[in-house]
CSV table of C-alpha atoms in Angstrom, one decimal:
chain,number,residue,atom,x,y,z
A,124,UNK,CA,20.1,56.5,-31.8
A,125,UNK,CA,19.4,59.3,-29.4
A,126,UNK,CA,15.7,58.4,-29.5
A,127,UNK,CA,16.5,54.8,-28.6
A,128,UNK,CA,18.7,55.9,-25.7
A,129,UNK,CA,16.0,58.2,-24.4
A,130,UNK,CA,13.4,55.4,-24.6
A,131,UNK,CA,15.6,53.1,-22.7
A,132,UNK,CA,16.3,55.7,-20.0
A,133,UNK,CA,12.6,56.3,-19.6
A,134,UNK,CA,11.9,52.6,-19.2
A,135,UNK,CA,14.5,52.3,-16.5
A,136,UNK,CA,13.0,55.3,-14.6
A,137,UNK,CA,9.6,53.7,-14.9
A,138,UNK,CA,10.8,50.5,-13.3
A,139,UNK,CA,12.5,52.4,-10.5
A,140,UNK,CA,9.4,54.6,-9.7
A,141,UNK,CA,7.3,53.4,-6.8
A,142,UNK,CA,4.2,51.6,-7.8
A,143,UNK,CA,1.0,53.5,-7.3
A,144,UNK,CA,-1.6,51.7,-5.1
A,145,UNK,CA,-5.1,52.5,-4.1
A,146,UNK,CA,-5.4,54.0,-0.7
A,147,UNK,CA,-5.9,51.4,2.0
A,148,UNK,CA,-9.4,51.2,3.5
A,149,UNK,CA,-9.8,52.7,7.0
A,150,UNK,CA,-9.2,50.2,9.7
A,151,UNK,CA,-12.2,48.5,11.2
A,152,UNK,CA,-13.0,48.6,14.9
A,153,UNK,CA,-11.9,45.6,16.8
A,154,UNK,CA,-14.8,43.0,17.0
A,155,UNK,CA,-16.4,42.0,20.2
A,156,UNK,CA,-17.5,38.5,21.3
A,157,UNK,CA,-20.6,37.9,23.4
A,158,UNK,CA,-21.2,34.4,24.8
A,159,UNK,CA,-24.3,32.5,23.8
A,160,UNK,CA,-25.5,28.9,24.4
A,161,UNK,CA,-24.2,28.0,20.9
A,162,UNK,CA,-20.8,29.7,20.9
A,163,UNK,CA,-19.8,33.3,20.6
A,164,UNK,CA,-21.7,36.0,18.8
A,165,UNK,CA,-19.1,38.2,17.1
A,166,UNK,CA,-20.0,41.9,16.6
A,167,UNK,CA,-18.1,43.7,13.9
A,168,UNK,CA,-18.8,47.4,13.5
A,169,UNK,CA,-18.5,48.5,9.9
A,170,UNK,CA,-19.8,52.1,9.5
A,171,UNK,CA,-22.8,54.2,10.6
A,172,UNK,CA,-25.8,51.7,10.4
A,173,UNK,CA,-23.7,48.8,9.1
A,174,UNK,CA,-22.4,45.9,11.1
A,175,UNK,CA,-21.6,42.2,10.7
A,176,UNK,CA,-22.7,39.6,13.2
A,177,UNK,CA,-21.2,36.1,13.1
A,178,UNK,CA,-22.7,33.2,15.1
A,179,UNK,CA,-22.8,29.4,14.9
A,180,UNK,CA,-21.1,29.4,11.6
A,181,UNK,CA,-23.5,31.9,10.1
A,182,UNK,CA,-22.8,35.5,9.0
A,183,UNK,CA,-25.3,38.3,9.1
A,184,UNK,CA,-24.8,41.6,7.3
A,185,UNK,CA,-26.9,44.5,8.6
A,186,UNK,CA,-27.6,47.4,6.2
A,187,UNK,CA,-24.4,46.9,4.2
A,188,UNK,CA,-23.1,50.2,2.9
A,189,UNK,CA,-19.8,52.0,2.6
A,190,UNK,CA,-18.4,50.0,-0.3
A,191,UNK,CA,-17.1,46.5,-0.6
A,192,UNK,CA,-13.7,47.4,0.7
A,193,UNK,CA,-15.2,47.9,4.2
A,194,UNK,CA,-16.0,44.2,4.2
A,195,UNK,CA,-12.7,42.9,2.9
A,196,UNK,CA,-11.6,39.7,4.6
A,197,UNK,CA,-15.1,39.0,6.1
A,198,UNK,CA,-17.1,35.9,5.3
A,199,UNK,CA,-19.8,36.2,2.7
A,200,UNK,CA,-23.2,36.6,4.3
A,201,UNK,CA,-25.8,33.9,4.9
A,202,UNK,CA,-28.4,36.6,5.7
A,203,UNK,CA,-28.7,40.3,4.8
A,204,UNK,CA,-31.0,42.5,6.9
A,205,UNK,CA,-32.1,45.8,5.4
A,206,UNK,CA,-34.1,48.2,7.5
A,207,UNK,CA,-35.2,51.1,5.2
A,208,UNK,CA,-35.1,52.6,1.7
A,209,UNK,CA,-32.5,55.4,2.4
A,210,UNK,CA,-29.0,55.0,0.9
A,211,UNK,CA,-27.3,54.5,4.3
A,212,UNK,CA,-29.4,51.3,4.7
A,213,UNK,CA,-30.2,50.1,1.2
A,214,UNK,CA,-27.0,50.8,-0.7
A,215,UNK,CA,-27.5,49.1,-4.1
A,216,UNK,CA,-23.9,49.9,-5.2
A,217,UNK,CA,-22.4,48.2,-2.2
A,218,UNK,CA,-24.8,45.2,-2.5
A,219,UNK,CA,-23.7,44.7,-6.1
A,220,UNK,CA,-20.1,44.6,-5.1
A,221,UNK,CA,-20.5,42.1,-2.2
A,222,UNK,CA,-20.7,38.3,-2.5
A,223,UNK,CA,-24.4,38.0,-1.6
A,224,UNK,CA,-25.4,35.6,-4.4
A,225,UNK,CA,-26.3,32.9,-1.9
A,226,UNK,CA,-27.7,35.1,0.9
A,227,UNK,CA,-31.2,35.4,2.1
A,228,UNK,CA,-32.3,39.1,2.0
A,229,UNK,CA,-34.8,40.1,4.6
A,230,UNK,CA,-36.4,43.5,4.1
A,231,UNK,CA,-39.7,45.4,4.4
A,232,UNK,CA,-41.9,45.7,1.4
A,233,UNK,CA,-40.8,49.3,0.5
A,234,UNK,CA,-37.2,48.1,0.3
A,235,UNK,CA,-38.0,44.9,-1.6
A,236,UNK,CA,-39.8,47.0,-4.3
A,237,UNK,CA,-36.7,49.1,-4.8
A,238,UNK,CA,-34.1,46.4,-4.9
A,239,UNK,CA,-32.7,45.5,-8.3
A,240,UNK,CA,-34.6,42.7,-10.0
A,241,UNK,CA,-31.7,40.3,-9.8
A,242,UNK,CA,-32.3,39.9,-6.1
A,243,UNK,CA,-36.0,39.1,-6.2
A,244,UNK,CA,-35.6,35.3,-5.8
A,245,UNK,CA,-33.5,35.9,-2.7
A,246,UNK,CA,-35.8,38.4,-0.9
A,247,UNK,CA,-38.2,37.5,1.9
A,248,UNK,CA,-40.5,40.4,2.9
A,249,UNK,CA,-41.0,40.9,6.6
A,250,UNK,CA,-43.5,43.5,7.7
A,251,UNK,CA,-43.8,45.0,11.2
A,252,UNK,CA,-45.0,42.2,13.5
A,253,UNK,CA,-43.9,39.3,11.3
A,254,UNK,CA,-41.2,36.8,12.1
A,255,UNK,CA,-39.1,34.1,10.4
A,256,UNK,CA,-37.3,31.1,11.7
A,257,UNK,CA,-34.2,30.5,9.6
A,258,UNK,CA,-30.7,29.0,10.0
A,259,UNK,CA,-31.2,28.3,13.7
A,260,UNK,CA,-32.3,31.8,14.6
A,261,UNK,CA,-35.5,33.8,14.7
A,262,UNK,CA,-35.8,37.2,13.0
A,263,UNK,CA,-38.7,39.5,14.0
A,264,UNK,CA,-39.6,42.8,12.4
A,265,UNK,CA,-40.7,45.6,14.7
A,266,UNK,CA,-41.7,49.2,14.0
A,267,UNK,CA,-39.2,52.0,13.6
A,268,UNK,CA,-40.5,55.5,13.0
A,269,UNK,CA,-40.3,59.2,13.8
A,270,UNK,CA,-42.4,61.2,16.3
A,271,UNK,CA,-44.7,62.9,15.9
A,272,UNK,CA,-46.3,60.8,13.2
A,273,UNK,CA,-46.9,63.1,10.2
A,274,UNK,CA,-47.5,62.6,6.5
A,275,UNK,CA,-44.1,64.0,5.6
A,276,UNK,CA,-42.1,62.1,8.2
A,277,UNK,CA,-38.7,60.9,7.2
A,278,UNK,CA,-39.5,57.5,8.6
A,279,UNK,CA,-43.2,56.8,8.7
A,280,UNK,CA,-44.5,53.9,10.8
A,281,UNK,CA,-44.8,50.7,8.9
A,282,UNK,CA,-42.3,51.5,6.1
A,283,UNK,CA,-39.1,50.3,7.7
A,284,UNK,CA,-38.1,47.6,10.1
A,285,UNK,CA,-36.2,47.4,13.4
A,286,UNK,CA,-35.2,43.8,14.0
A,287,UNK,CA,-35.1,41.4,16.9
A,288,UNK,CA,-32.8,38.4,16.5
A,289,UNK,CA,-33.0,35.4,18.8
A,290,UNK,CA,-30.0,33.2,18.6
A,291,UNK,CA,-28.3,30.9,21.1
A,292,UNK,CA,-30.5,32.1,23.9
A,293,UNK,CA,-29.7,35.8,23.3
A,294,UNK,CA,-31.9,38.5,21.9
A,295,UNK,CA,-30.4,41.2,19.8
A,296,UNK,CA,-32.2,44.5,19.0
A,297,UNK,CA,-31.4,46.5,15.9
A,298,UNK,CA,-33.1,49.8,16.1
A,299,UNK,CA,-32.8,51.0,12.5
A,300,UNK,CA,-34.0,54.7,12.2
A,301,UNK,CA,-36.3,55.4,15.0
A,302,UNK,CA,-37.1,57.6,18.0
A,303,UNK,CA,-37.8,56.3,21.4
A,304,UNK,CA,-41.2,55.0,20.4
A,305,UNK,CA,-43.5,53.0,22.6
A,306,UNK,CA,-42.6,49.7,20.8
A,307,UNK,CA,-38.9,50.3,21.7
A,308,UNK,CA,-39.6,51.2,25.3
A,309,UNK,CA,-41.8,48.1,25.7
A,310,UNK,CA,-39.0,45.7,24.7
A,311,UNK,CA,-38.2,43.0,27.3
A,312,UNK,CA,-35.2,40.8,27.9
A,313,UNK,CA,-32.9,42.4,25.4
A,314,UNK,CA,-29.4,41.2,25.8
A,315,UNK,CA,-27.7,43.3,23.1
A,316,UNK,CA,-29.1,46.5,21.6
A,317,UNK,CA,-27.9,48.7,18.7
A,318,UNK,CA,-29.5,52.1,19.1
A,319,UNK,CA,-29.4,55.1,16.7
A,320,UNK,CA,-29.0,58.7,17.7
A,321,UNK,CA,-28.6,61.4,15.1
A,322,UNK,CA,-30.6,64.6,14.5
A,323,UNK,CA,-32.6,65.4,12.6
A,324,UNK,CA,-33.2,61.9,11.3
A,325,UNK,CA,-33.8,59.9,14.5
A,326,UNK,CA,-33.3,61.2,18.1
A,327,UNK,CA,-30.8,63.0,20.2
A,328,UNK,CA,-28.6,61.4,22.9
A,329,UNK,CA,-31.1,62.4,25.6
A,330,UNK,CA,-34.0,60.7,23.9
A,331,UNK,CA,-31.9,57.6,23.2
A,332,UNK,CA,-30.7,57.4,26.8
A,333,UNK,CA,-34.3,57.7,28.1
A,334,UNK,CA,-35.5,55.0,25.7
A,335,UNK,CA,-32.6,52.6,26.7
A,336,UNK,CA,-33.3,53.2,30.4
A,337,UNK,CA,-36.9,52.2,29.8
A,338,UNK,CA,-36.1,48.8,28.2
A,339,UNK,CA,-32.9,48.0,30.0
A,340,UNK,CA,-30.7,46.0,27.6
A,341,UNK,CA,-27.8,44.1,29.1
A,342,UNK,CA,-25.4,45.7,26.5
A,343,UNK,CA,-26.1,48.7,24.3
A,344,UNK,CA,-24.0,50.0,21.4
A,345,UNK,CA,-24.7,53.5,20.2
A,346,UNK,CA,-24.5,53.3,16.4
A,347,UNK,CA,-25.9,55.4,13.5
A,348,UNK,CA,-24.8,58.5,15.3
A,349,UNK,CA,-23.7,60.8,12.5
A,350,UNK,CA,-26.1,63.7,11.8
A,351,UNK,CA,-26.3,67.0,10.0
A,352,UNK,CA,-23.9,68.6,12.4
A,353,UNK,CA,-21.4,65.8,12.8
A,354,UNK,CA,-21.1,63.0,15.2
A,355,UNK,CA,-23.4,62.8,18.2
A,356,UNK,CA,-21.9,62.9,21.7
A,357,UNK,CA,-22.1,59.2,22.6
A,358,UNK,CA,-19.9,59.8,25.7
A,359,UNK,CA,-22.8,61.9,27.1
A,360,UNK,CA,-25.2,59.1,26.2
A,361,UNK,CA,-23.0,56.7,28.1
A,362,UNK,CA,-22.9,58.9,31.2
A,363,UNK,CA,-26.6,59.5,31.2
A,364,UNK,CA,-27.4,55.8,31.0
A,365,UNK,CA,-24.9,54.6,33.6
A,366,UNK,CA,-25.8,57.4,36.0
A,367,UNK,CA,-29.3,55.9,36.2
A,368,UNK,CA,-28.5,52.2,35.7
A,369,UNK,CA,-25.0,50.9,36.1
A,370,UNK,CA,-26.0,47.4,35.1
A,371,UNK,CA,-26.4,48.5,31.5
A,372,UNK,CA,-23.0,48.0,29.7
A,373,UNK,CA,-22.7,50.9,27.3
A,374,UNK,CA,-20.1,50.0,24.7
A,375,UNK,CA,-18.6,52.9,22.7
A,376,UNK,CA,-17.0,51.7,19.4
A,377,UNK,CA,-15.7,53.6,16.4
A,378,UNK,CA,-18.3,53.4,13.7
A,379,UNK,CA,-16.6,56.1,11.7
A,380,UNK,CA,-12.9,55.1,11.3
A,381,UNK,CA,-12.4,57.5,8.4
A,382,UNK,CA,-13.7,60.6,10.3
A,383,UNK,CA,-11.2,63.3,10.9
């Protein structure tokens, strides 16, 4: 009898105890909208090198990483762009958890060779200098690499891709992991740029500012700015750019919502 009463009491306590739930994902930065000839381009920062672009009914995931929860509530991608082989760009675990079964995956050869076999039918290899017209937009692959060019470079020229997207009369530049190389400085008519700045992997804010001042995008987002010693000083980048060219709209957004 005592045993039955004890069991019943424990059952009541269990029902009264608060339910345990998984911790909520960190809130995403508020998306921006940029006008194009075919409707708005929505820019949704995710984390580090990852972002989601939505335009003309199409959704583009760039270097998806950080776990599927970071993409909760967002449309499944029509296109996935991957820039390089490192885990903050090619995150196989995140890819496996996302609804990418119908997406076109665009990547350099080094990435395509390391992707799981299940994606082979979806992958289209783009090497530096190549372009693809798809879904009403043009995607061009351009070099991204470290300086000086050495045999042990973290990002040798030709392995990874920066990307240019032409959509609705606007050109978007995604730097991937690069320094302020000649190919970046030579860019023309860039409406929106996403530029990395994190040592020792890419460049510091001074190099990034000089590179941006050379190619003069209409809008620039500092992204991919976490390095070995924490987050780069993107406010200083903004000051340096706007001190020399006030026409460049430097947009600081929170790419690290979980950072303390």
